[in-house]
Amino acid sequence: MGTPSSVIKLHARDNVAIARSDISSGSLLVGLDGLIASSPIPAAHKVAAVDIRRGEPVLRYGQIIGFATSDIAAGEHVHTHNLAMGTFERDYAFGADGGARPSATTVDEFQGIVRADGRVATRNYIGVVSTVNCSATVAKLAVEHFSRPGALEKYPNVDGVVPITHGVGCCIEHNGEGVQQLRRTLGGFVKHVNFAGVVVIGLGCEANQMGAMFMAEGIETGKMIAPLVIQEKGGTRNTVAAAVAAIEEMLPRANECRRQPVPVSNLVVALQCGGSDGYSGITANPALGVAVDMLVAQGGTAILSETPEIYGAEHLLTRRAVSREVGEKIVSLIKWWEGYAEREKGSIDNNPTPGNKAGGLTTILEKSLGAVAKSGSTPLTGVYRYAEPIKDRGLVFMDAPGYDPMGTTGQIAGGANLVAFTTGRGSCFGAKPSPSVKLATNTKMYARMRDDMDINCGDIMDGGSTIESKGLEIYRKLIEVASGEKSKSEELGVGNEETVPWMIGAQM
């Protein structure tokens, strides 16, 4: 056997390669025709495969990730010191690759919970939702009552009582876009299929009035949806007692549910990445893309999100749009975010965090190209506002910021009953009421944070697995977790603090 390559070139057009592990200065760059590293190259970072002149585009994945800010010699480290964003034309080619969705020859199943209205859940929780930050503590105190040992012992089919709290809800325009989006978000949680019952708690004087929210979102109160207002109930203690009593009435009915075999077409998976690194677009993201293709072939749904993190890669999605109209919606979102960044005197290229850059990512273009790989190769069937209910099947896109908890909050509000989350730096994430499956991009981080990671995708880079076989492993893990197996974040109890609505509009 020959010497294993020390770098990997992802596309024939690329003028950079990716370091498989740390490379010291003067080392032979095995895989690049005898080139020598002229400086240290950290793991997952880029090295010039050829001479690149100042102003020339730098290519990774066969796509532009930025432009050289100085002459770069072959064998030199390529990063923030010599690579930056630039403007260039993109060919949107609307619908060029938006053919028919793949169809599986067999019907895969998972053990799901079928609700009375026919929707299928992956978990069976009771939720306590606050309309405003002012009622968050009361909601948490009510949940604490059921966190005591043995509190739910008589209800083995109930997965727990979950707080859905947040930091907004007042001092906003009473009928503006901000409160409408907040109502859509919280309404999505109140109606979420993974909740058998919900207690909704308000303060009473907030801008996000409970009655208005219920009316806007078509929420009807009853035995399994109980509204409580602190000011009307006489304060904190009385409201906590009332919430506890309401939940105790719901528990016997919630416990009646049983899991049964249902088609995988009932899965709606939120696609997320956080703490990305230079390996994300090589291992975990494309492997998750393979799993997405399998899911869509079964008639299931995957939600790609975080608009600033498709910036510079949006042309790959417009090509896959099922219609020009769907593709134009993506372009419209990109233009809105460009305008937003300009108004706020910021830059979309600020999105890669210090951790992203330490992990090898340089520009938002590079980050986005890797992030889009999570979506697989199937057609894009729909584009949605933040927290809007998902009605299309297949791959869809939801507008959201690049902040992981905020994006996931919108996806769950839109109907996601499962979350697939890739991470390279090591994100400790969960998002109740939907279980999160975390995918490590590299073996070192997986070994270091094994308690938080469900699957190691680093063995793709190590040579022990392929993108296709890892994609199948991810697909099977999603089915297992959807069927009731606890994910690592669930075992750790993560997910009670990760609800972060995207608040837009003026805060007064």
PDB file of N, CA, C and O in Angstrom, residues 432-500:
ATOM      1  N   LYS A 432     -36.119  20.412  22.721  1.00  0.00           N
ATOM      2  CA  LYS A 432     -37.417  19.806  22.985  1.00  0.00           C
ATOM      3  C   LYS A 432     -38.524  20.671  22.389  1.00  0.00           C
ATOM      4  O   LYS A 432     -38.370  21.884  22.305  1.00  0.00           O
ATOM      5  N   PRO A 433     -39.606  20.037  21.939  1.00  0.00           N
ATOM      6  CA  PRO A 433     -39.991  18.646  22.149  1.00  0.00           C
ATOM      7  C   PRO A 433     -39.492  17.668  21.096  1.00  0.00           C
ATOM      8  O   PRO A 433     -39.890  16.505  21.103  1.00  0.00           O
ATOM      9  N   SER A 434     -38.641  18.112  20.149  1.00  0.00           N
ATOM     10  CA  SER A 434     -38.172  17.215  19.094  1.00  0.00           C
ATOM     11  C   SER A 434     -36.764  16.727  19.415  1.00  0.00           C
ATOM     12  O   SER A 434     -35.876  17.548  19.678  1.00  0.00           O
ATOM     13  N   PRO A 435     -36.531  15.426  19.405  1.00  0.00           N
ATOM     14  CA  PRO A 435     -35.208  14.901  19.746  1.00  0.00           C
ATOM     15  C   PRO A 435     -34.158  15.303  18.719  1.00  0.00           C
ATOM     16  O   PRO A 435     -34.442  15.386  17.525  1.00  0.00           O
ATOM     17  N   SER A 436     -32.946  15.565  19.198  1.00  0.00           N
ATOM     18  CA  SER A 436     -31.839  15.984  18.334  1.00  0.00           C
ATOM     19  C   SER A 436     -30.791  14.885  18.243  1.00  0.00           C
ATOM     20  O   SER A 436     -30.332  14.375  19.265  1.00  0.00           O
ATOM     21  N   VAL A 437     -30.409  14.558  17.019  1.00  0.00           N
ATOM     22  CA  VAL A 437     -29.344  13.592  16.754  1.00  0.00           C
ATOM     23  C   VAL A 437     -28.116  14.373  16.315  1.00  0.00           C
ATOM     24  O   VAL A 437     -28.152  15.091  15.313  1.00  0.00           O
ATOM     25  N   LYS A 438     -27.009  14.257  17.059  1.00  0.00           N
ATOM     26  CA  LYS A 438     -25.825  15.059  16.772  1.00  0.00           C
ATOM     27  C   LYS A 438     -24.756  14.225  16.066  1.00  0.00           C
ATOM     28  O   LYS A 438     -24.422  13.115  16.489  1.00  0.00           O
ATOM     29  N   LEU A 439     -24.199  14.821  15.008  1.00  0.00           N
ATOM     30  CA  LEU A 439     -23.268  14.138  14.126  1.00  0.00           C
ATOM     31  C   LEU A 439     -21.924  14.851  14.164  1.00  0.00           C
ATOM     32  O   LEU A 439     -21.820  16.026  13.784  1.00  0.00           O
ATOM     33  N   ALA A 440     -20.888  14.169  14.624  1.00  0.00           N
ATOM     34  CA  ALA A 440     -19.550  14.753  14.729  1.00  0.00           C
ATOM     35  C   ALA A 440     -18.841  14.686  13.389  1.00  0.00           C
ATOM     36  O   ALA A 440     -18.859  13.654  12.718  1.00  0.00           O
ATOM     37  N   THR A 441     -18.174  15.787  13.014  1.00  0.00           N
ATOM     38  CA  THR A 441     -17.490  15.816  11.720  1.00  0.00           C
ATOM     39  C   THR A 441     -16.103  15.204  11.763  1.00  0.00           C
ATOM     40  O   THR A 441     -15.558  14.855  10.726  1.00  0.00           O
ATOM     41  N   ASN A 442     -15.512  15.091  12.977  1.00  0.00           N
ATOM     42  CA  ASN A 442     -14.141  14.579  13.060  1.00  0.00           C
ATOM     43  C   ASN A 442     -13.980  13.679  14.280  1.00  0.00           C
ATOM     44  O   ASN A 442     -14.669  13.847  15.292  1.00  0.00           O
ATOM     45  N   THR A 443     -13.095  12.735  14.163  1.00  0.00           N
ATOM     46  CA  THR A 443     -12.936  11.695  15.176  1.00  0.00           C
ATOM     47  C   THR A 443     -12.374  12.235  16.485  1.00  0.00           C
ATOM     48  O   THR A 443     -12.767  11.787  17.569  1.00  0.00           O
ATOM     49  N   LYS A 444     -11.461  13.199  16.423  1.00  0.00           N
ATOM     50  CA  LYS A 444     -10.874  13.741  17.655  1.00  0.00           C
ATOM     51  C   LYS A 444     -11.941  14.368  18.539  1.00  0.00           C
ATOM     52  O   LYS A 444     -11.986  14.143  19.752  1.00  0.00           O
ATOM     53  N   MET A 445     -12.801  15.180  17.953  1.00  0.00           N
ATOM     54  CA  MET A 445     -13.854  15.815  18.747  1.00  0.00           C
ATOM     55  C   MET A 445     -14.855  14.778  19.241  1.00  0.00           C
ATOM     56  O   MET A 445     -15.311  14.832  20.384  1.00  0.00           O
ATOM     57  N   TYR A 446     -15.185  13.805  18.406  1.00  0.00           N
ATOM     58  CA  TYR A 446     -16.110  12.748  18.814  1.00  0.00           C
ATOM     59  C   TYR A 446     -15.580  12.020  20.044  1.00  0.00           C
ATOM     60  O   TYR A 446     -16.311  11.776  21.013  1.00  0.00           O
ATOM     61  N   ALA A 447     -14.293  11.687  20.037  1.00  0.00           N
ATOM     62  CA  ALA A 447     -13.692  10.984  21.171  1.00  0.00           C
ATOM     63  C   ALA A 447     -13.676  11.865  22.423  1.00  0.00           C
ATOM     64  O   ALA A 447     -13.876  11.389  23.536  1.00  0.00           O
ATOM     65  N   ARG A 448     -13.469  13.160  22.217  1.00  0.00           N
ATOM     66  CA  ARG A 448     -13.391  14.094  23.340  1.00  0.00           C
ATOM     67  C   ARG A 448     -14.772  14.374  23.930  1.00  0.00           C
ATOM     68  O   ARG A 448     -14.907  14.609  25.126  1.00  0.00           O
ATOM     69  N   MET A 449     -15.829  14.349  23.092  1.00  0.00           N
ATOM     70  CA  MET A 449     -17.180  14.715  23.523  1.00  0.00           C
ATOM     71  C   MET A 449     -18.169  13.583  23.241  1.00  0.00           C
ATOM     72  O   MET A 449     -19.304  13.811  22.818  1.00  0.00           O
ATOM     73  N   ARG A 450     -17.736  12.367  23.494  1.00  0.00           N
ATOM     74  CA  ARG A 450     -18.534  11.189  23.173  1.00  0.00           C
ATOM     75  C   ARG A 450     -19.912  11.216  23.845  1.00  0.00           C
ATOM     76  O   ARG A 450     -20.884  10.714  23.295  1.00  0.00           O
ATOM     77  N   ASP A 451     -20.002  11.800  25.043  1.00  0.00           N
ATOM     78  CA  ASP A 451     -21.289  11.837  25.749  1.00  0.00           C
ATOM     79  C   ASP A 451     -22.328  12.686  25.031  1.00  0.00           C
ATOM     80  O   ASP A 451     -23.529  12.525  25.246  1.00  0.00           O
ATOM     81  N   ASP A 452     -21.867  13.607  24.169  1.00  0.00           N
ATOM     82  CA  ASP A 452     -22.782  14.514  23.474  1.00  0.00           C
ATOM     83  C   ASP A 452     -23.067  14.108  22.035  1.00  0.00           C
ATOM     84  O   ASP A 452     -24.015  14.620  21.434  1.00  0.00           O
ATOM     85  N   MET A 453     -22.248  13.239  21.467  1.00  0.00           N
ATOM     86  CA  MET A 453     -22.347  12.922  20.040  1.00  0.00           C
ATOM     87  C   MET A 453     -23.012  11.566  19.809  1.00  0.00           C
ATOM     88  O   MET A 453     -22.688  10.582  20.475  1.00  0.00           O
ATOM     89  N   ASP A 454     -23.920  11.514  18.847  1.00  0.00           N
ATOM     90  CA  ASP A 454     -24.617  10.268  18.519  1.00  0.00           C
ATOM     91  C   ASP A 454     -23.880   9.440  17.477  1.00  0.00           C
ATOM     92  O   ASP A 454     -23.896   8.208  17.535  1.00  0.00           O
ATOM     93  N   ILE A 455     -23.254  10.109  16.508  1.00  0.00           N
ATOM     94  CA  ILE A 455     -22.577   9.394  15.430  1.00  0.00           C
ATOM     95  C   ILE A 455     -21.269  10.105  15.096  1.00  0.00           C
ATOM     96  O   ILE A 455     -21.219  11.340  15.049  1.00  0.00           O
ATOM     97  N   ASN A 456     -20.220   9.340  14.860  1.00  0.00           N
ATOM     98  CA  ASN A 456     -18.947   9.883  14.399  1.00  0.00           C
ATOM     99  C   ASN A 456     -18.868   9.788  12.885  1.00  0.00           C
ATOM    100  O   ASN A 456     -18.860   8.692  12.323  1.00  0.00           O
ATOM    101  N   CYS A 457     -18.830  10.939  12.219  1.00  0.00           N
ATOM    102  CA  CYS A 457     -18.644  10.959  10.766  1.00  0.00           C
ATOM    103  C   CYS A 457     -17.185  11.180  10.400  1.00  0.00           C
ATOM    104  O   CYS A 457     -16.834  11.206   9.222  1.00  0.00           O
ATOM    105  N   GLY A 458     -16.333  11.334  11.408  1.00  0.00           N
ATOM    106  CA  GLY A 458     -14.915  11.551  11.159  1.00  0.00           C
ATOM    107  C   GLY A 458     -14.229  10.375  10.514  1.00  0.00           C
ATOM    108  O   GLY A 458     -13.187  10.541   9.870  1.00  0.00           O
ATOM    109  N   ASP A 459     -14.819   9.176  10.660  1.00  0.00           N
ATOM    110  CA  ASP A 459     -14.171   8.010  10.052  1.00  0.00           C
ATOM    111  C   ASP A 459     -14.264   8.043   8.524  1.00  0.00           C
ATOM    112  O   ASP A 459     -13.602   7.256   7.857  1.00  0.00           O
ATOM    113  N   ILE A 460     -15.070   8.952   7.965  1.00  0.00           N
ATOM    114  CA  ILE A 460     -15.031   9.154   6.508  1.00  0.00           C
ATOM    115  C   ILE A 460     -13.660   9.704   6.126  1.00  0.00           C
ATOM    116  O   ILE A 460     -13.020   9.218   5.193  1.00  0.00           O
ATOM    117  N   MET A 461     -13.190  10.710   6.856  1.00  0.00           N
ATOM    118  CA  MET A 461     -11.874  11.289   6.607  1.00  0.00           C
ATOM    119  C   MET A 461     -10.767  10.309   6.972  1.00  0.00           C
ATOM    120  O   MET A 461      -9.720  10.255   6.309  1.00  0.00           O
ATOM    121  N   ASP A 462     -11.007   9.493   8.004  1.00  0.00           N
ATOM    122  CA  ASP A 462      -9.988   8.544   8.457  1.00  0.00           C
ATOM    123  C   ASP A 462      -9.861   7.339   7.521  1.00  0.00           C
ATOM    124  O   ASP A 462      -8.916   6.555   7.653  1.00  0.00           O
ATOM    125  N   GLY A 463     -10.843   7.171   6.634  1.00  0.00           N
ATOM    126  CA  GLY A 463     -10.789   6.059   5.691  1.00  0.00           C
ATOM    127  C   GLY A 463     -11.540   4.826   6.136  1.00  0.00           C
ATOM    128  O   GLY A 463     -11.526   3.807   5.438  1.00  0.00           O
ATOM    129  N   GLY A 464     -12.229   4.888   7.276  1.00  0.00           N
ATOM    130  CA  GLY A 464     -12.951   3.715   7.771  1.00  0.00           C
ATOM    131  C   GLY A 464     -14.387   3.644   7.317  1.00  0.00           C
ATOM    132  O   GLY A 464     -15.092   2.681   7.621  1.00  0.00           O
ATOM    133  N   SER A 465     -14.852   4.661   6.603  1.00  0.00           N
ATOM    134  CA  SER A 465     -16.231   4.680   6.150  1.00  0.00           C
ATOM    135  C   SER A 465     -16.320   5.522   4.883  1.00  0.00           C
ATOM    136  O   SER A 465     -15.375   6.218   4.514  1.00  0.00           O
ATOM    137  N   THR A 466     -17.468   5.452   4.225  1.00  0.00           N
ATOM    138  CA  THR A 466     -17.719   6.283   3.050  1.00  0.00           C
ATOM    139  C   THR A 466     -18.898   7.201   3.333  1.00  0.00           C
ATOM    140  O   THR A 466     -19.670   6.972   4.276  1.00  0.00           O
ATOM    141  N   ILE A 467     -19.053   8.217   2.521  1.00  0.00           N
ATOM    142  CA  ILE A 467     -20.195   9.119   2.681  1.00  0.00           C
ATOM    143  C   ILE A 467     -21.502   8.342   2.543  1.00  0.00           C
ATOM    144  O   ILE A 467     -22.449   8.563   3.301  1.00  0.00           O
ATOM    145  N   GLU A 468     -21.548   7.402   1.613  1.00  0.00           N
ATOM    146  CA  GLU A 468     -22.777   6.637   1.377  1.00  0.00           C
ATOM    147  C   GLU A 468     -23.106   5.727   2.551  1.00  0.00           C
ATOM    148  O   GLU A 468     -24.254   5.676   3.011  1.00  0.00           O
ATOM    149  N   SER A 469     -22.116   5.008   3.063  1.00  0.00           N
ATOM    150  CA  SER A 469     -22.386   4.101   4.183  1.00  0.00           C
ATOM    151  C   SER A 469     -22.713   4.879   5.455  1.00  0.00           C
ATOM    152  O   SER A 469     -23.558   4.467   6.250  1.00  0.00           O
ATOM    153  N   LYS A 470     -22.063   6.034   5.642  1.00  0.00           N
ATOM    154  CA  LYS A 470     -22.367   6.855   6.812  1.00  0.00           C
ATOM    155  C   LYS A 470     -23.760   7.464   6.689  1.00  0.00           C
ATOM    156  O   LYS A 470     -24.488   7.598   7.686  1.00  0.00           O
ATOM    157  N   GLY A 471     -24.152   7.823   5.477  1.00  0.00           N
ATOM    158  CA  GLY A 471     -25.503   8.328   5.262  1.00  0.00           C
ATOM    159  C   GLY A 471     -26.557   7.309   5.648  1.00  0.00           C
ATOM    160  O   GLY A 471     -27.575   7.645   6.272  1.00  0.00           O
ATOM    161  N   LEU A 472     -26.318   6.056   5.308  1.00  0.00           N
ATOM    162  CA  LEU A 472     -27.244   4.987   5.692  1.00  0.00           C
ATOM    163  C   LEU A 472     -27.270   4.824   7.205  1.00  0.00           C
ATOM    164  O   LEU A 472     -28.348   4.630   7.795  1.00  0.00           O
ATOM    165  N   GLU A 473     -26.107   4.939   7.843  1.00  0.00           N
ATOM    166  CA  GLU A 473     -26.042   4.851   9.308  1.00  0.00           C
ATOM    167  C   GLU A 473     -26.852   5.977   9.961  1.00  0.00           C
ATOM    168  O   GLU A 473     -27.581   5.753  10.936  1.00  0.00           O
ATOM    169  N   ILE A 474     -26.732   7.184   9.424  1.00  0.00           N
ATOM    170  CA  ILE A 474     -27.493   8.321   9.950  1.00  0.00           C
ATOM    171  C   ILE A 474     -28.991   8.098   9.754  1.00  0.00           C
ATOM    172  O   ILE A 474     -29.790   8.325  10.676  1.00  0.00           O
ATOM    173  N   TYR A 475     -29.371   7.660   8.580  1.00  0.00           N
ATOM    174  CA  TYR A 475     -30.793   7.393   8.284  1.00  0.00           C
ATOM    175  C   TYR A 475     -31.374   6.387   9.273  1.00  0.00           C
ATOM    176  O   TYR A 475     -32.458   6.592   9.832  1.00  0.00           O
ATOM    177  N   ARG A 476     -30.641   5.332   9.534  1.00  0.00           N
ATOM    178  CA  ARG A 476     -31.116   4.313  10.484  1.00  0.00           C
ATOM    179  C   ARG A 476     -31.186   4.857  11.906  1.00  0.00           C
ATOM    180  O   ARG A 476     -32.112   4.539  12.657  1.00  0.00           O
ATOM    181  N   LYS A 477     -30.222   5.703  12.270  1.00  0.00           N
ATOM    182  CA  LYS A 477     -30.242   6.303  13.608  1.00  0.00           C
ATOM    183  C   LYS A 477     -31.452   7.231  13.754  1.00  0.00           C
ATOM    184  O   LYS A 477     -32.106   7.251  14.806  1.00  0.00           O
ATOM    185  N   LEU A 478     -31.765   7.985  12.733  1.00  0.00           N
ATOM    186  CA  LEU A 478     -32.950   8.853  12.778  1.00  0.00           C
ATOM    187  C   LEU A 478     -34.208   8.030  13.015  1.00  0.00           C
ATOM    188  O   LEU A 478     -35.081   8.412  13.808  1.00  0.00           O
ATOM    189  N   ILE A 479     -34.308   6.883  12.370  1.00  0.00           N
ATOM    190  CA  ILE A 479     -35.470   6.009  12.546  1.00  0.00           C
ATOM    191  C   ILE A 479     -35.511   5.458  13.973  1.00  0.00           C
ATOM    192  O   ILE A 479     -36.574   5.408  14.605  1.00  0.00           O
ATOM    193  N   GLU A 480     -34.351   5.065  14.500  1.00  0.00           N
ATOM    194  CA  GLU A 480     -34.291   4.524  15.868  1.00  0.00           C
ATOM    195  C   GLU A 480     -34.714   5.576  16.894  1.00  0.00           C
ATOM    196  O   GLU A 480     -35.486   5.287  17.817  1.00  0.00           O
ATOM    197  N   VAL A 481     -34.198   6.793  16.749  1.00  0.00           N
ATOM    198  CA  VAL A 481     -34.536   7.854  17.694  1.00  0.00           C
ATOM    199  C   VAL A 481     -36.004   8.250  17.538  1.00  0.00           C
ATOM    200  O   VAL A 481     -36.702   8.479  18.533  1.00  0.00           O
ATOM    201  N   ALA A 482     -36.486   8.318  16.313  1.00  0.00           N
ATOM    202  CA  ALA A 482     -37.904   8.622  16.092  1.00  0.00           C
ATOM    203  C   ALA A 482     -38.796   7.563  16.728  1.00  0.00           C
ATOM    204  O   ALA A 482     -39.925   7.859  17.154  1.00  0.00           O
ATOM    205  N   SER A 483     -38.290   6.350  16.841  1.00  0.00           N
ATOM    206  CA  SER A 483     -39.056   5.237  17.411  1.00  0.00           C
ATOM    207  C   SER A 483     -39.007   5.196  18.932  1.00  0.00           C
ATOM    208  O   SER A 483     -39.633   4.328  19.547  1.00  0.00           O
ATOM    209  N   GLY A 484     -38.270   6.112  19.551  1.00  0.00           N
ATOM    210  CA  GLY A 484     -38.252   6.182  21.008  1.00  0.00           C
ATOM    211  C   GLY A 484     -36.896   6.046  21.662  1.00  0.00           C
ATOM    212  O   GLY A 484     -36.756   6.325  22.857  1.00  0.00           O
ATOM    213  N   GLU A 485     -35.871   5.609  20.905  1.00  0.00           N
ATOM    214  CA  GLU A 485     -34.534   5.522  21.488  1.00  0.00           C
ATOM    215  C   GLU A 485     -34.056   6.927  21.849  1.00  0.00           C
ATOM    216  O   GLU A 485     -34.168   7.850  21.047  1.00  0.00           O
ATOM    217  N   LYS A 486     -33.508   7.100  23.049  1.00  0.00           N
ATOM    218  CA  LYS A 486     -33.066   8.423  23.464  1.00  0.00           C
ATOM    219  C   LYS A 486     -31.777   8.821  22.746  1.00  0.00           C
ATOM    220  O   LYS A 486     -30.847   8.029  22.629  1.00  0.00           O
ATOM    221  N   SER A 487     -31.740  10.045  22.276  1.00  0.00           N
ATOM    222  CA  SER A 487     -30.502  10.583  21.726  1.00  0.00           C
ATOM    223  C   SER A 487     -29.597  11.001  22.876  1.00  0.00           C
ATOM    224  O   SER A 487     -30.017  11.067  24.033  1.00  0.00           O
ATOM    225  N   LYS A 488     -28.353  11.305  22.572  1.00  0.00           N
ATOM    226  CA  LYS A 488     -27.401  11.689  23.614  1.00  0.00           C
ATOM    227  C   LYS A 488     -27.858  12.959  24.340  1.00  0.00           C
ATOM    228  O   LYS A 488     -27.724  13.064  25.560  1.00  0.00           O
ATOM    229  N   SER A 489     -28.385  13.931  23.610  1.00  0.00           N
ATOM    230  CA  SER A 489     -28.830  15.164  24.259  1.00  0.00           C
ATOM    231  C   SER A 489     -30.001  14.891  25.192  1.00  0.00           C
ATOM    232  O   SER A 489     -30.122  15.503  26.254  1.00  0.00           O
ATOM    233  N   GLU A 490     -30.867  13.947  24.828  1.00  0.00           N
ATOM    234  CA  GLU A 490     -31.982  13.595  25.707  1.00  0.00           C
ATOM    235  C   GLU A 490     -31.487  12.913  26.973  1.00  0.00           C
ATOM    236  O   GLU A 490     -31.995  13.165  28.069  1.00  0.00           O
ATOM    237  N   GLU A 491     -30.497  12.028  26.837  1.00  0.00           N
ATOM    238  CA  GLU A 491     -29.940  11.362  28.014  1.00  0.00           C
ATOM    239  C   GLU A 491     -29.338  12.367  28.991  1.00  0.00           C
ATOM    240  O   GLU A 491     -29.400  12.182  30.202  1.00  0.00           O
ATOM    241  N   LEU A 492     -28.788  13.451  28.445  1.00  0.00           N
ATOM    242  CA  LEU A 492     -28.175  14.481  29.275  1.00  0.00           C
ATOM    243  C   LEU A 492     -29.192  15.489  29.806  1.00  0.00           C
ATOM    244  O   LEU A 492     -28.855  16.319  30.659  1.00  0.00           O
ATOM    245  N   GLY A 493     -30.411  15.448  29.291  1.00  0.00           N
ATOM    246  CA  GLY A 493     -31.430  16.393  29.720  1.00  0.00           C
ATOM    247  C   GLY A 493     -31.335  17.746  29.039  1.00  0.00           C
ATOM    248  O   GLY A 493     -31.905  18.739  29.518  1.00  0.00           O
ATOM    249  N   VAL A 494     -30.611  17.819  27.910  1.00  0.00           N
ATOM    250  CA  VAL A 494     -30.474  19.084  27.187  1.00  0.00           C
ATOM    251  C   VAL A 494     -31.727  19.357  26.367  1.00  0.00           C
ATOM    252  O   VAL A 494     -32.300  18.445  25.777  1.00  0.00           O
ATOM    253  N   GLY A 495     -32.156  20.609  26.325  1.00  0.00           N
ATOM    254  CA  GLY A 495     -33.277  20.965  25.458  1.00  0.00           C
ATOM    255  C   GLY A 495     -34.320  21.850  26.091  1.00  0.00           C
ATOM    256  O   GLY A 495     -35.229  22.326  25.409  1.00  0.00           O
ATOM    257  N   ASN A 496     -34.221  22.098  27.403  1.00  0.00           N
ATOM    258  CA  ASN A 496     -35.219  22.932  28.082  1.00  0.00           C
ATOM    259  C   ASN A 496     -34.963  24.423  27.912  1.00  0.00           C
ATOM    260  O   ASN A 496     -35.862  25.228  28.164  1.00  0.00           O
ATOM    261  N   GLU A 497     -33.767  24.796  27.479  1.00  0.00           N
ATOM    262  CA  GLU A 497     -33.411  26.221  27.410  1.00  0.00           C
ATOM    263  C   GLU A 497     -33.114  26.682  25.985  1.00  0.00           C
ATOM    264  O   GLU A 497     -32.618  27.785  25.786  1.00  0.00           O
ATOM    265  N   GLU A 498     -33.415  25.871  25.008  1.00  0.00           N
ATOM    266  CA  GLU A 498     -32.983  26.158  23.640  1.00  0.00           C
ATOM    267  C   GLU A 498     -34.059  26.780  22.753  1.00  0.00           C
ATOM    268  O   GLU A 498     -33.860  26.923  21.547  1.00  0.00           O
ATOM    269  N   THR A 499     -35.207  27.149  23.305  1.00  0.00           N
ATOM    270  CA  THR A 499     -36.238  27.812  22.521  1.00  0.00           C
ATOM    271  C   THR A 499     -35.906  29.300  22.430  1.00  0.00           C
ATOM    272  O   THR A 499     -35.931  30.022  23.420  1.00  0.00           O
ATOM    273  N   VAL A 500     -35.569  29.758  21.209  1.00  0.00           N
ATOM    274  CA  VAL A 500     -35.152  31.147  20.994  1.00  0.00           C
ATOM    275  C   VAL A 500     -35.881  31.704  19.783  1.00  0.00           C
ATOM    276  O   VAL A 500     -35.402  31.592  18.646  1.00  0.00           O
TER     277      VAL A 500
END
